[in-house]
C-alpha cells in the first residue's frame, strides 16, 4: 500500500511557504547594521525602544502603556500572575484557547465559562451570572476569529461587555493575535479603543500569526500603573525580552514589510478557509460550523453523541490530526473539533477532510458480526 501523507489540521501556525523568510533575513541584516549596540545589549524589560515606538503609533497610546514580550503567551502569563490568585473568578469563553485554561487553572482561578455564540460570547448569560452575584476579576475575550471557534465578537457585544466591565469593576482582557487577518466583512473597533481612557481593558497581540511564531514577539497595552508593575515582574523574570527578535520585528514593521506579510498570509488563509468549508460541505454534510471571516481556525460541531475522541483515533490511523473539542472546554465539547487550516495547502485540506469523513462513516457503520 502506498504510504499516506500525514496531514496536520492541528496547530495554529502558518506554513513556511507563507512566511516572508527573505524579507526577515533582510530586516535582520539592516537591524544589526543600524543599531548593533541596542540590539545586542540586555535592554530593559519594556522592550526594544523602536518597536515600542511603532506600537505606540499604531495604537495611539503612550509608550509607558506598552510591554513587549517573548510572544503574547508571556504577556498573558505576566498579566494572569499579576491579577489572578487562588479562588479569583475569571470569565472565559466556552470554548476558548486551551493554554489560557491551563494557565488560569494552574493559578487556582475559579473559571466562569460563558458559552460562545456565532457573534461572540453570550453577553446575556454573562450579565445574568453577574446579576446572580458572580464577581470576576478578569474576563478573557478573544474578539476576532476566535481560537478555537473562528467567531468574531459583534460591535454591540463589545460595547455591552465594556459596560459590564465598568459596572462590575472587572478587567477585560482583549487577547487579539488574529485581528489583522480579516478576509472579508467589516472590522470592528478594538475594545481598547472603545474604552478610551477608562482603563477597563488590557489588550494583547502578537506577531506570531502575521510574521512568524518562531520570532516570539508579542505585546500588551494597558493602564500605565499596571504596565509598570508588569515591567517589574518582567525584569525579575528575564531582565529583558529578546532584543534581537524585537529589533528585527521593528525593522520589518518600519520598512513596510509587515504589510506585505499580512497580505500574503491573508490571501493564503482565505483560500485555505474556502477549501476547508468546501471540503466539509462535500464530504461531511453532518458538520455544523460558523464560517470564519478571518484567522486560522474553524470549529466543527458533529451530531450530539458523536465520539470525537474515537473520530480522532480513526483520523490518526489515516494520517490526519486535529484537536478534539474537549481540550478547549472545562466541560463538554465531546462531539466537537477544531480544524486549523493555517498550515495546509488547499489540496491537502481536501484530502484531510475526506479522510476525517471516512473515519466518521466508519464510526457510524453497523458493527460487523
Ligand atoms: C488566543 C491566543 N492568545 C495567545 C496566543 C499565543 O501566541 P504567541 O505565539 O504570541 O505567544 C495564541 C496562539 O495560538 C492564541 O491563539
Coordinates of C-alpha atoms and ligand atoms in Angstrom, one line a residue:
X1 CA 0.0 0.0 0.0
X2 CA 1.3 3.5 -0.8
X3 CA 2.3 5.4 2.2
X4 CA -0.1 8.1 3.4
X5 CA 0.9 11.7 3.5
X6 CA 0.5 13.0 7.0
X7 CA -1.8 16.0 7.2
X8 CA -1.9 18.2 10.3
X9 CA -5.0 20.2 10.9
X10 CA -3.9 20.6 14.4
X11 CA -1.6 23.5 15.0
X12 CA -2.4 27.2 14.7
X13 CA 0.7 28.2 12.9
X14 CA 1.4 29.5 9.4
X15 CA 3.2 27.1 7.0
X16 CA 6.8 28.1 5.9
X17 CA 5.7 29.0 2.4
X18 CA 3.7 32.0 3.6
X19 CA 6.4 33.3 6.0
X20 CA 8.5 36.2 4.5
X21 CA 11.8 34.4 5.0
X22 CA 13.8 36.6 2.6
X23 CA 12.4 39.9 3.9
X24 CA 13.0 38.7 7.5
X25 CA 16.6 38.0 6.6
X26 CA 17.0 41.4 5.1
X27 CA 15.3 43.1 8.1
X28 CA 17.7 41.2 10.4
X29 CA 20.7 42.4 8.4
X30 CA 19.5 46.0 8.4
X31 CA 18.6 46.0 12.1
X32 CA 22.1 44.8 13.0
X33 CA 23.8 47.3 10.9
X34 CA 21.6 50.1 12.2
X35 CA 21.8 49.5 15.9
X36 CA 24.2 46.7 16.9
X37 CA 24.6 48.2 20.4
X38 CA 20.9 48.4 21.3
X39 CA 20.0 45.2 19.6
X40 CA 22.8 43.1 21.3
X41 CA 22.6 44.6 24.8
X42 CA 20.2 43.5 27.6
X43 CA 18.0 46.5 27.1
X44 CA 15.0 46.9 29.5
X45 CA 12.0 44.8 30.3
X46 CA 9.7 47.2 28.5
X47 CA 11.1 46.0 25.1
X48 CA 13.1 47.3 22.2
X49 CA 12.5 51.1 22.0
X50 CA 12.0 51.3 18.2
X51 CA 9.3 48.6 18.4
X52 CA 7.6 50.3 21.3
X53 CA 7.6 53.5 19.3
X54 CA 5.9 51.7 16.3
X55 CA 3.3 50.1 18.6
X56 CA 2.7 53.4 20.3
X57 CA 1.9 55.0 17.0
X58 CA -0.2 52.0 15.8
X59 CA -2.4 52.1 18.9
X60 CA -2.3 55.8 19.7
X61 CA -1.1 55.1 23.3
X62 CA 1.8 56.4 25.4
X63 CA 5.0 54.2 25.3
X64 CA 4.5 53.8 29.1
X65 CA 1.4 51.8 28.3
X66 CA 3.3 49.1 26.4
X67 CA 5.1 46.0 27.3
X68 CA 6.7 43.9 24.5
X69 CA 7.3 40.3 25.5
X70 CA 8.6 37.0 24.2
X71 CA 5.3 36.1 22.4
X72 CA 1.9 37.2 23.7
X73 CA 1.8 34.0 25.7
X74 CA 4.4 35.6 28.0
X75 CA 2.3 38.7 28.2
X76 CA -0.7 36.6 29.2
X77 CA 1.3 34.9 31.8
X78 CA 2.5 38.2 33.4
X79 CA -1.0 39.6 33.4
X80 CA -2.5 36.5 34.9
X81 CA 0.2 36.2 37.6
X82 CA -0.4 39.9 38.5
X83 CA -4.2 39.8 38.6
X84 CA -5.3 36.3 39.4
X85 CA -4.9 34.4 42.6
X86 CA -6.4 31.2 44.0
X87 CA -10.2 31.4 44.1
X88 CA -10.5 34.5 41.9
X89 CA -13.2 34.3 39.4
X90 CA -12.2 34.6 35.7
X91 CA -14.6 34.7 32.9
X92 CA -13.7 32.8 29.7
X93 CA -15.4 31.9 26.5
X94 CA -16.6 28.3 26.1
X95 CA -14.8 27.1 24.1
X96 CA -11.5 29.0 24.5
X97 CA -7.8 28.8 23.9
X98 CA -6.6 25.7 25.7
X99 CA -3.4 27.4 27.1
X100 CA -5.5 30.1 28.7
X101 CA -7.5 27.5 30.6
X102 CA -4.3 25.8 31.6
X103 CA -2.6 28.9 32.9
X104 CA -5.7 30.0 34.8
X105 CA -6.3 26.6 36.3
X106 CA -2.7 26.4 37.5
X107 CA -3.1 29.7 39.3
X108 CA -6.1 28.3 41.1
X109 CA -8.7 30.6 39.4
X110 CA -12.3 29.7 39.5
X111 CA -13.3 29.6 35.9
X112 CA -16.7 31.0 34.8
X113 CA -17.2 29.6 31.3
X114 CA -19.7 31.5 29.3
X115 CA -21.0 30.0 26.0
X116 CA -19.7 31.4 22.8
X117 CA -22.2 32.3 20.0
X118 CA -21.7 32.9 16.3
X119 CA -21.2 36.7 17.2
X120 CA -19.1 36.1 20.3
X121 CA -19.6 35.5 24.0
X122 CA -23.2 35.3 25.2
X123 CA -23.2 38.6 27.0
X124 CA -26.8 37.9 28.2
X125 CA -25.6 34.8 30.0
X126 CA -22.6 36.8 31.5
X127 CA -24.9 39.6 32.6
X128 CA -27.2 37.0 34.3
X129 CA -24.3 35.5 36.1
X130 CA -23.2 38.9 37.3
X131 CA -26.7 39.7 38.4
X132 CA -26.8 36.5 40.3
X133 CA -23.6 37.5 42.2
X134 CA -20.6 36.4 40.2
X135 CA -17.7 38.9 40.8
X136 CA -15.0 38.2 38.3
X137 CA -11.6 39.9 38.5
X138 CA -11.0 39.4 34.8
X139 CA -12.7 38.4 31.6
X140 CA -10.6 36.8 28.9
X141 CA -12.0 37.5 25.4
X142 CA -10.6 36.6 22.0
X143 CA -12.6 39.1 19.9
X144 CA -11.5 38.3 16.4
X145 CA -11.5 34.9 14.6
X146 CA -11.5 33.3 18.0
X147 CA -9.3 30.4 18.9
X148 CA -10.7 27.8 18.6
X149 CA -14.1 28.7 17.1
X150 CA -13.2 31.3 14.4
X151 CA -16.1 33.5 15.6
X152 CA -15.9 37.3 15.8
X153 CA -17.4 39.5 18.6
X154 CA -20.0 41.9 17.3
X155 CA -19.8 45.7 17.9
X156 CA -22.9 45.6 20.0
X157 CA -21.5 42.9 22.2
X158 CA -18.1 44.8 22.5
X159 CA -20.0 47.8 23.8
X160 CA -22.1 45.7 26.2
X161 CA -19.0 43.9 27.6
X162 CA -17.4 47.2 28.3
X163 CA -20.5 48.4 30.1
X164 CA -20.5 45.3 32.2
X165 CA -16.7 45.6 33.0
X166 CA -17.3 49.1 34.2
X167 CA -20.4 48.4 36.2
X168 CA -19.0 45.4 37.9
X169 CA -15.3 46.5 38.1
X170 CA -13.5 43.7 36.3
X171 CA -10.7 44.0 33.8
X172 CA -11.5 43.0 30.2
X173 CA -8.5 41.2 28.7
X174 CA -8.7 41.5 24.9
X175 CA -6.5 38.8 23.5
X176 CA -6.2 39.6 19.9
X177 CA -3.5 37.9 17.9
X178 CA -5.6 37.3 14.8
X179 CA -7.1 40.8 14.2
X180 CA -5.0 41.7 11.1
X181 CA -6.2 38.6 9.3
X182 CA -9.7 39.5 8.2
X183 CA -10.6 38.1 4.7
X184 CA -14.0 39.8 4.4
X185 CA -16.6 41.8 6.2
X186 CA -16.3 44.8 8.5
X187 CA -13.6 45.2 11.1
X188 CA -14.9 46.3 14.4
X189 CA -13.0 48.7 16.7
X190 CA -11.0 47.2 19.4
X191 CA -12.5 47.3 22.9
X192 CA -9.2 49.0 23.8
X193 CA -10.2 51.9 21.5
X194 CA -13.9 51.9 22.6
X195 CA -12.8 52.1 26.2
X196 CA -10.9 55.5 25.8
X197 CA -9.2 56.4 29.0
X198 CA -11.4 54.4 31.3
X199 CA -8.7 51.8 31.9
X200 CA -11.1 48.8 31.8
X201 CA -9.2 47.0 29.0
X202 CA -5.8 45.3 28.8
X203 CA -5.0 44.4 25.2
X204 CA -2.6 41.8 23.8
X205 CA -1.5 41.0 20.3
X206 CA 1.3 39.2 18.6
X207 CA 3.5 38.9 15.5
X208 CA 3.2 35.1 15.6
X209 CA 0.3 34.9 13.3
X210 CA 1.3 37.7 10.9
X211 CA 5.1 37.4 10.7
X212 CA 6.2 34.1 12.2
X213 CA 5.7 32.3 15.5
X214 CA 9.3 31.5 16.0
X215 CA 10.2 35.2 16.2
X216 CA 8.4 35.1 19.7
X217 CA 7.3 38.7 19.8
X218 CA 4.1 39.8 21.4
X219 CA 2.9 42.7 23.5
X220 CA 0.4 44.2 26.0
X221 CA -1.2 47.6 26.1
X222 CA -2.8 48.7 29.3
X223 CA -3.1 51.3 32.0
X224 CA 0.3 52.8 32.9
X225 CA 0.4 51.7 36.6
X226 CA -0.5 48.1 35.7
X227 CA 2.1 48.1 32.9
X228 CA 4.7 49.5 35.4
X229 CA 4.0 46.5 37.7
X230 CA 4.2 44.1 34.8
X231 CA 7.5 45.6 33.7
X232 CA 8.9 45.0 37.2
X233 CA 7.7 41.4 37.1
X234 CA 9.3 41.0 33.6
X235 CA 12.6 42.4 34.9
X236 CA 12.5 39.9 37.7
X237 CA 11.7 37.1 35.3
X238 CA 14.1 37.6 32.4
X239 CA 15.8 41.0 32.8
X240 CA 14.6 41.9 29.3
X241 CA 12.9 40.1 26.4
X242 CA 14.7 39.0 23.3
X243 CA 16.1 42.3 21.9
X244 CA 17.4 40.7 18.7
X245 CA 13.9 39.4 17.8
X246 CA 12.2 42.7 18.7
X247 CA 14.8 44.7 16.7
X248 CA 14.1 42.5 13.6
X249 CA 10.4 42.9 14.0
X250 CA 10.8 46.7 14.5
X251 CA 12.7 46.9 11.2
X252 CA 10.2 44.6 9.5
X253 CA 7.4 46.9 10.6
X254 CA 9.0 50.2 9.9
X255 CA 10.1 49.2 6.4
X256 CA 6.5 48.2 5.5
X257 CA 7.4 44.5 5.0
X258 CA 4.8 43.6 7.7
X259 CA 2.0 44.9 5.4
X260 CA 3.2 42.6 2.6
X261 CA 3.5 39.7 5.0
X262 CA 0.0 40.2 6.3
X263 CA -1.3 40.4 2.7
X264 CA 0.4 37.1 1.8
X265 CA -0.8 35.3 4.9
X266 CA -4.4 36.6 4.5
X267 CA -4.6 35.5 0.8
X268 CA -3.3 32.1 1.6
X269 CA -5.5 31.6 4.6
X270 CA -8.6 32.8 2.7
X271 CA -8.0 30.0 0.2
X272 CA -7.4 27.5 2.9
X273 CA -10.6 28.6 4.7
X274 CA -12.6 28.2 1.5
X275 CA -11.0 24.8 0.9
X276 CA -11.9 23.7 4.4
X277 CA -15.6 24.8 4.2
X278 CA -16.0 23.4 0.7
X279 CA -14.5 20.0 1.7
X280 CA -16.7 19.8 4.8
X281 CA -19.8 20.5 2.7
X282 CA -18.8 17.9 0.2
X283 CA -17.5 15.1 2.5
X284 CA -19.0 15.7 5.9
X285 CA -22.5 17.2 5.5
X286 CA -23.3 16.4 9.2
X287 CA -20.7 19.1 10.2
X288 CA -22.1 22.3 11.6
X289 CA -19.8 25.3 11.6
X290 CA -19.7 29.1 11.6
X291 CA -17.7 30.3 8.5
X292 CA -14.8 32.3 9.9
X293 CA -14.3 35.7 8.4
X294 CA -10.6 35.5 9.0
X295 CA -7.9 33.8 11.1
X296 CA -6.7 30.3 11.4
X297 CA -9.5 28.1 12.7
X298 CA -12.8 26.6 12.2
X299 CA -14.9 24.8 14.9
X300 CA -17.0 21.8 13.9
X301 CA -19.9 20.5 15.8
X302 CA -21.0 17.0 14.9
X303 CA -24.3 15.5 15.8
X304 CA -24.7 15.0 19.6
X305 CA -23.4 11.7 20.7
X306 CA -20.6 11.6 18.1
X307 CA -17.5 10.4 19.9
X308 CA -14.9 12.8 18.6
X309 CA -12.1 11.0 20.6
X310 CA -12.9 7.9 18.6
X311 CA -13.0 10.0 15.4
X312 CA -9.6 11.5 16.2
X313 CA -8.2 8.0 16.6
X314 CA -9.7 6.9 13.3
X315 CA -8.4 10.0 11.6
X316 CA -4.9 9.5 13.1
X317 CA -4.9 6.0 11.6
X318 CA -5.5 7.7 8.3
X319 CA -2.6 10.1 8.9
X320 CA -4.8 13.2 9.8
X321 CA -4.6 15.0 13.1
X322 CA -6.9 17.7 14.5
X323 CA -7.7 19.0 18.0
X324 CA -10.6 17.5 20.0
X325 CA -13.2 20.0 21.3
X326 CA -12.8 18.8 24.9
X327 CA -9.3 20.4 25.1
X328 CA -10.9 23.9 24.8
X329 CA -13.6 23.5 27.4
X330 CA -13.8 22.8 31.1
X331 CA -16.9 20.7 30.4
X332 CA -18.4 19.4 27.2
X333 CA -17.0 19.5 23.6
X334 CA -17.1 15.7 23.2
X335 CA -18.8 15.9 19.8
X336 CA -16.8 18.9 18.5
X337 CA -13.4 19.5 17.0
X338 CA -11.1 22.3 15.9
X339 CA -9.7 22.4 12.4
X340 CA -6.6 24.6 11.9
X341 CA -6.3 25.3 8.2
X342 CA -3.4 27.7 8.6
X343 CA -0.6 25.3 7.8
X344 CA -2.0 23.2 5.0
X345 CA -2.3 23.9 1.2
X346 CA -5.9 23.5 -0.2
X347 CA -5.4 20.2 -2.0
X348 CA -4.2 18.6 1.2
X349 CA -7.1 20.1 3.2
X350 CA -9.5 18.5 0.8
X351 CA -7.7 15.1 1.3
X352 CA -7.5 15.6 5.0
X353 CA -11.2 16.3 5.4
X354 CA -12.1 13.4 3.1
X355 CA -10.1 11.1 5.4
X356 CA -11.8 12.5 8.5
X357 CA -15.2 11.9 6.8
X358 CA -14.2 8.3 6.1
X359 CA -13.3 7.8 9.7
X360 CA -16.7 9.4 10.7
X361 CA -18.6 7.0 8.4
X362 CA -16.7 4.1 9.9
X363 CA -17.8 5.2 13.4
X364 CA -21.4 5.0 12.3
X365 CA -21.0 1.8 10.3
X366 CA -23.0 -1.1 11.8
X367 CA -20.7 -3.4 13.8
X368 CA -19.7 -6.5 11.8
X369 CA -20.7 -9.8 13.3
Ligands
LIG1 C1 -5.8 33.5 21.6 C2 -4.4 33.3 21.7 N1 -3.7 34.0 22.5 C3 -2.3 33.9 22.6 C4 -1.6 33.0 21.8 C5 -0.1 33.0 22.0 O1 0.5 33.5 20.9 P1 2.1 33.8 20.9 O2 2.7 33.0 19.8 O3 2.1 35.3 20.6 O4 2.7 33.5 22.3 C6 -2.3 32.3 20.9 C7 -1.6 31.3 20.0 O5 -2.2 30.5 19.4 C8 -3.7 32.4 20.8 O6 -4.5 31.7 19.9

